[in-house]
Amino acid sequence: MDLRAYTRTYCDKDNRLAALSYFGTFAVYFLSLTVAIRYAEIWYLMLPAGGVFAFAAVRLYVLQHDTGHHSLFETRIQNEIAGHVLSPFTFAPFEVMKQNHNEHHAYVGNLEHRESGEIHTMTLREWQAAGWAQRLAYRLYRNPLVLVPLGAAFTYFIRYRWPKNTLRFGVLGVVLHNVVIVLLLALLYAIAGTTGVLVWLGFSFFGGMIGVFLVYLQHNFEDTYWDRRPDLNPQAAALQGSSCLDFGWFFDFAVANITLHDIHHFNARIPSYRLRRCHHNLPPEIAPRRIKFGEAIRAMGLKLWDEDQQRLVPFPPANAPGTLVTATGQTNTQEPS
């Protein structure tokens, strides 16, 4: 099968489906936020509503990601306008984040350009050569109890106020984005007081944690792909180096199919509302390996890229710096670098 030709058949944009996804998600976002604020003192109503709001916030972020690829609506200007409107609700300034994400696509799987990825990954050789301070910092960074909650708080509430490459891709847009967020907070405070602001920020933070968890899994799993030029294979980097998560239809729908990340990296022009059909219509012989929830949780224990084994591995035992334990429990002895 010509996979490139196959995926092109799913690239048609449909403004009716795009509008339903876009405005429907906004409707759920505002309705669930209203319920969570209105019943903030009744925990068994507030928490489920807040959970729905958090997933709606993730879905808006994914739709903004689609607009950055011009793959949601039919025309470029429609996607650009939709992406800018989404910015204050996703906490991500559209133009700069679009350009940064396009760089991520250009360098996915490239060990020499890991700065373009969302989650930093050291190689085993770099780990073996690192001092204790660098190792400690990296251990803390890759600890899920740090990476997910603190990563979400830092990324969405601090880092995105001035993302990397802001000077390169648009200072004015970032400043206006931040001003609109302040105005939204002021409006919410005027309508719902401190409770409204805290509910919005609190469940936005929960949505951010879901987002960081998914971002981690998109390229961090045992048999992912990294390499260096000239050996780097762009197709393998897209398909093997990006995950296909299988958490069920409802989860895919809740996060606008960002779980199907391998085909997206192979052809970013496929709208999110066509990704699932594209995946599940693949013939069995080339269907991607789908990662279930249990394997996804275990992948959080993988920390380093081993260039010899060509797989992501846990930290080596402290008392045996040349010995690796793979995610399947096998041991492999290597000479220290």
Coordinates of C-alpha atoms in Angstrom, one line a residue:
M1 CA 0.0 0.0 0.0
D2 CA 1.1 3.6 -0.8
L3 CA 0.5 5.0 2.7
R4 CA 1.1 8.6 1.5
A5 CA -1.7 8.2 -1.1
Y6 CA -3.9 6.4 1.4
T7 CA -3.7 9.2 4.0
R8 CA -4.4 11.9 1.4
T9 CA -7.9 10.4 0.9
Y10 CA -8.7 11.5 4.5
C11 CA -7.4 15.1 4.2
D12 CA -10.6 16.7 3.0
K13 CA -11.8 19.4 5.3
D14 CA -15.5 19.8 6.0
N15 CA -16.6 23.1 7.6
R16 CA -19.8 21.5 8.9
L17 CA -17.8 18.9 10.9
A18 CA -15.2 21.4 11.9
A19 CA -17.9 23.9 13.2
L20 CA -19.7 21.1 15.1
S21 CA -16.4 20.1 16.7
Y22 CA -15.3 23.7 17.4
F23 CA -18.5 25.3 18.6
G24 CA -19.7 22.1 20.3
T25 CA -16.6 21.9 22.4
F26 CA -16.9 25.5 23.3
A27 CA -20.5 24.8 24.4
V28 CA -19.4 21.9 26.6
Y29 CA -16.6 24.1 28.0
F30 CA -18.8 27.0 29.1
L31 CA -21.7 24.8 30.3
S32 CA -19.5 22.6 32.4
L33 CA -17.6 25.6 33.8
T34 CA -21.0 27.3 34.7
V35 CA -22.2 24.1 36.5
A36 CA -18.9 23.7 38.4
I37 CA -19.0 27.4 39.6
R38 CA -22.7 27.3 40.4
Y39 CA -22.4 24.2 42.5
A40 CA -18.9 24.8 43.8
E41 CA -20.0 24.0 47.4
I42 CA -21.5 20.6 46.3
W43 CA -18.5 18.5 45.6
Y44 CA -20.3 15.6 43.9
L45 CA -21.7 18.1 41.3
M46 CA -18.7 20.4 41.1
L47 CA -16.1 17.6 40.6
P48 CA -17.7 15.8 37.7
A49 CA -18.5 19.1 36.0
G50 CA -15.0 20.2 36.5
G51 CA -13.7 17.0 35.0
V52 CA -15.8 17.5 31.9
F53 CA -14.5 21.1 31.7
A54 CA -10.9 19.8 31.9
F55 CA -11.4 17.4 29.0
A56 CA -13.1 20.2 27.0
A57 CA -10.1 22.4 27.7
V58 CA -7.8 19.7 26.4
R59 CA -10.0 19.3 23.3
L60 CA -9.9 23.0 22.6
Y61 CA -6.1 22.8 22.8
V62 CA -6.1 20.0 20.3
L63 CA -8.4 21.9 18.0
Q64 CA -6.1 24.9 18.2
H65 CA -3.3 22.5 17.3
D66 CA -5.3 21.5 14.2
T67 CA -5.8 25.1 13.2
G68 CA -2.1 25.6 13.3
H69 CA -1.8 22.9 10.7
H70 CA -4.7 24.5 8.8
S71 CA -6.4 21.1 9.0
L72 CA -9.6 21.9 10.9
F73 CA -11.5 24.3 8.6
E74 CA -11.5 24.5 4.8
T75 CA -9.5 27.7 4.3
R76 CA -6.3 29.2 5.8
I77 CA -8.0 32.3 7.1
Q78 CA -10.7 30.4 8.8
N79 CA -8.1 28.3 10.6
E80 CA -6.1 31.3 11.5
I81 CA -9.0 33.2 13.0
A82 CA -10.2 30.1 14.9
G83 CA -6.7 29.5 16.3
H84 CA -6.4 33.1 17.6
V85 CA -9.9 32.9 19.2
L86 CA -8.9 29.7 21.0
S87 CA -5.7 31.2 22.5
P88 CA -7.0 32.7 25.8
F89 CA -8.9 29.5 26.6
T90 CA -5.9 27.2 25.9
F91 CA -3.4 29.6 27.5
A92 CA -1.3 29.1 24.3
P93 CA -0.6 32.2 22.0
F94 CA -1.5 30.9 18.6
E95 CA 1.2 32.2 16.2
V96 CA 4.2 31.4 18.3
M97 CA 2.9 28.0 19.3
K98 CA 2.0 27.2 15.7
Q99 CA 5.6 28.0 14.5
N100 CA 7.1 26.1 17.4
H101 CA 5.0 23.1 16.8
N102 CA 5.9 23.1 13.1
E103 CA 9.5 22.9 14.1
H104 CA 8.7 20.0 16.3
H105 CA 7.2 18.2 13.2
A106 CA 10.3 19.1 11.2
Y107 CA 12.7 17.6 13.7
V108 CA 10.8 14.7 15.3
G109 CA 13.0 11.8 16.1
N110 CA 16.2 13.8 15.4
L111 CA 18.6 13.4 18.3
E112 CA 20.5 16.5 17.2
H113 CA 17.4 18.7 17.5
R114 CA 15.8 17.6 20.7
E115 CA 15.2 21.2 21.7
S116 CA 12.2 21.2 19.4
G117 CA 10.4 18.5 21.5
E118 CA 8.0 19.1 24.3
I119 CA 9.7 16.6 26.7
H120 CA 13.5 16.5 26.9
T121 CA 15.1 13.0 26.6
M122 CA 18.7 12.3 27.4
T123 CA 20.6 9.4 25.8
L124 CA 22.1 6.7 27.9
R125 CA 25.6 7.8 27.0
E126 CA 24.8 11.4 28.0
W127 CA 23.5 10.0 31.3
Q128 CA 26.7 8.0 31.9
A129 CA 28.8 11.1 31.2
A130 CA 26.7 13.4 33.4
G131 CA 27.7 14.6 36.8
W132 CA 25.6 14.1 39.9
A133 CA 23.9 17.5 39.7
Q134 CA 22.8 17.0 36.1
R135 CA 21.6 13.5 36.9
L136 CA 19.6 14.7 40.0
A137 CA 18.0 17.5 37.9
Y138 CA 17.0 15.1 35.2
R139 CA 15.7 12.5 37.7
L140 CA 13.5 15.1 39.2
Y141 CA 12.4 16.4 35.8
R142 CA 11.4 12.9 34.5
N143 CA 9.7 11.9 37.8
P144 CA 5.9 11.7 36.9
L145 CA 5.0 13.4 40.2
V146 CA 7.1 16.4 39.1
L147 CA 6.7 16.2 35.4
V148 CA 2.9 16.1 35.2
P149 CA 1.7 18.5 37.9
L150 CA 4.6 20.9 38.0
G151 CA 5.1 20.6 34.3
A152 CA 1.4 21.6 33.7
A153 CA 1.6 24.5 36.1
F154 CA 4.8 25.8 34.6
T155 CA 4.0 25.3 31.0
Y156 CA 0.4 26.7 30.8
F157 CA 0.5 29.4 33.5
I158 CA 4.2 30.6 33.3
R159 CA 6.1 29.4 30.2
Y160 CA 3.3 30.2 27.7
R161 CA 3.2 33.8 28.9
W162 CA 6.4 34.2 26.9
P163 CA 7.1 31.0 24.9
K164 CA 10.4 30.2 23.3
N165 CA 10.9 32.0 20.0
T166 CA 8.5 34.8 20.9
L167 CA 11.0 37.4 19.7
R168 CA 11.3 35.4 16.4
F169 CA 7.7 34.8 15.7
G170 CA 5.6 37.6 17.2
V171 CA 5.9 39.7 20.4
L172 CA 2.7 41.6 19.7
G173 CA 0.6 38.5 19.5
V174 CA 1.9 37.1 22.8
V175 CA 1.4 40.5 24.6
L176 CA -2.2 40.7 23.3
H177 CA -2.8 37.1 24.2
N178 CA -1.8 37.8 27.8
V179 CA -3.9 41.0 27.9
V180 CA -7.0 39.0 26.8
I181 CA -6.4 36.4 29.5
V182 CA -6.2 39.1 32.2
L183 CA -9.5 40.6 30.8
L184 CA -11.2 37.2 30.9
L185 CA -10.1 36.7 34.5
A186 CA -11.5 40.2 35.3
L187 CA -14.7 39.4 33.6
L188 CA -15.0 36.1 35.3
Y189 CA -14.3 37.7 38.7
A190 CA -17.0 40.3 38.0
I191 CA -19.5 37.6 37.2
A192 CA -18.6 34.9 39.7
G193 CA -16.2 36.3 42.1
T194 CA -13.1 34.6 43.5
T195 CA -14.9 31.2 43.3
G196 CA -15.3 31.5 39.6
V197 CA -11.6 32.4 39.1
L198 CA -10.4 29.6 41.3
V199 CA -12.7 27.0 39.6
W200 CA -11.5 28.1 36.2
L201 CA -7.8 28.1 37.1
G202 CA -8.1 24.9 39.1
F203 CA -9.7 22.8 36.5
S204 CA -7.7 24.4 33.7
F205 CA -4.7 23.1 35.7
F206 CA -6.2 19.6 35.8
G207 CA -6.7 19.8 32.0
G208 CA -3.1 20.8 31.7
M209 CA -2.0 17.7 33.6
I210 CA -4.0 15.5 31.2
G211 CA -2.3 17.4 28.4
V212 CA 1.2 16.9 29.7
F213 CA 0.4 13.1 30.3
L214 CA -0.6 12.8 26.6
V215 CA 2.3 14.9 25.3
Y216 CA 4.7 12.6 27.2
L217 CA 3.2 9.5 25.7
Q218 CA 3.2 10.8 22.2
H219 CA 6.9 10.2 21.8
N220 CA 8.0 8.4 25.0
F221 CA 7.5 4.7 24.9
E222 CA 9.8 1.7 24.7
D223 CA 10.0 1.1 20.9
T224 CA 9.9 4.8 19.8
Y225 CA 12.4 6.1 17.3
W226 CA 15.4 8.4 17.6
D227 CA 18.4 8.7 15.3
R228 CA 21.0 11.1 13.9
R229 CA 21.5 12.3 10.3
P230 CA 22.3 11.0 7.8
D231 CA 20.7 7.8 9.1
L232 CA 17.5 9.4 10.3
N233 CA 14.5 8.0 8.5
P234 CA 11.7 10.7 8.5
Q235 CA 8.9 8.1 7.8
A236 CA 10.1 5.9 10.7
A237 CA 10.4 9.0 12.9
A238 CA 6.8 9.9 12.2
L239 CA 5.2 6.4 12.4
Q240 CA 7.4 4.5 14.8
G241 CA 8.5 7.5 16.8
S242 CA 4.9 8.7 17.5
S243 CA 2.4 6.7 19.5
C244 CA -1.0 5.3 18.8
L245 CA -2.8 5.2 22.2
D246 CA -5.8 2.8 22.5
F247 CA -7.8 4.1 25.5
G248 CA -11.2 3.5 23.8
W249 CA -13.5 5.4 21.5
F250 CA -14.8 7.8 24.2
F251 CA -11.4 8.9 25.2
D252 CA -10.4 9.5 21.6
F253 CA -13.5 11.6 21.1
A254 CA -12.9 13.5 24.4
V255 CA -9.4 14.6 23.2
A256 CA -10.2 15.0 19.5
N257 CA -8.1 12.0 18.5
I258 CA -4.8 13.4 19.5
T259 CA -4.1 9.9 20.8
L260 CA -3.7 8.7 17.2
H261 CA -0.4 10.6 16.9
D262 CA 1.6 8.5 14.5
I263 CA -0.6 9.0 11.4
H264 CA -0.9 12.7 12.4
H265 CA 2.9 13.0 12.2
F266 CA 2.9 11.2 8.9
N267 CA 0.3 13.5 7.4
A268 CA -0.6 16.5 9.5
R269 CA -3.2 17.7 7.0
I270 CA -5.7 15.0 8.2
P271 CA -8.4 16.7 10.3
S272 CA -8.9 15.4 13.8
Y273 CA -12.4 14.3 12.9
R274 CA -11.1 12.0 10.2
L275 CA -8.1 10.5 12.1
R276 CA -9.8 7.7 13.8
R277 CA -11.4 6.4 10.6
C278 CA -8.1 6.7 8.8
H279 CA -6.5 4.6 11.5
H280 CA -9.1 1.9 11.7
N281 CA -9.4 1.4 8.0
L282 CA -5.7 0.5 7.6
P283 CA -5.2 -3.1 6.5
P284 CA -4.0 -5.4 9.3
E285 CA -0.5 -5.9 7.8
I286 CA 0.3 -2.2 8.3
A287 CA -2.0 -1.3 11.2
P288 CA 0.0 0.5 13.9
R289 CA 0.8 -1.1 17.3
R290 CA -1.7 0.4 19.7
I291 CA -0.6 1.2 23.3
K292 CA -3.1 0.2 25.9
F293 CA -3.5 2.2 29.2
G294 CA -1.4 -0.2 31.3
E295 CA 1.6 0.0 28.9
A296 CA 1.2 3.8 28.8
I297 CA 1.5 3.9 32.6
R298 CA 4.6 1.7 32.5
A299 CA 6.1 4.0 29.9
M300 CA 6.3 6.7 32.5
G301 CA 9.2 4.6 34.0
L302 CA 11.3 4.9 30.8
K303 CA 13.8 7.7 31.0
L304 CA 16.8 7.4 28.6
W305 CA 17.3 6.6 24.9
D306 CA 19.7 3.8 24.4
E307 CA 21.3 4.3 21.0
D308 CA 22.7 0.7 21.0
Q309 CA 19.5 -1.1 21.8
Q310 CA 17.4 1.5 19.9
R311 CA 14.8 1.7 22.6
L312 CA 13.8 3.9 25.6
V313 CA 15.0 2.4 28.8
P314 CA 14.7 3.0 32.6
F315 CA 17.6 4.5 34.6
P316 CA 20.4 1.9 35.1
P317 CA 20.8 0.6 38.6
A318 CA 22.9 2.9 40.7
N319 CA 25.3 0.1 41.8
A320 CA 25.8 -1.1 38.2
P321 CA 26.3 1.9 35.8
G322 CA 26.9 -0.4 32.8
T323 CA 23.9 -2.6 33.2
L324 CA 20.5 -1.8 31.7
V325 CA 17.1 -3.2 32.7
T326 CA 14.6 -3.0 29.8
A327 CA 10.9 -2.4 30.3
T328 CA 10.3 -6.1 29.7
G329 CA 12.6 -7.0 32.6
Q330 CA 15.6 -8.2 30.6
T331 CA 19.1 -7.2 31.7
N332 CA 21.8 -6.2 29.2
T333 CA 25.4 -5.5 30.2
Q334 CA 27.2 -2.7 28.4
E335 CA 30.6 -1.2 28.8
P336 CA 30.4 2.3 30.3
S337 CA 31.1 5.1 27.9

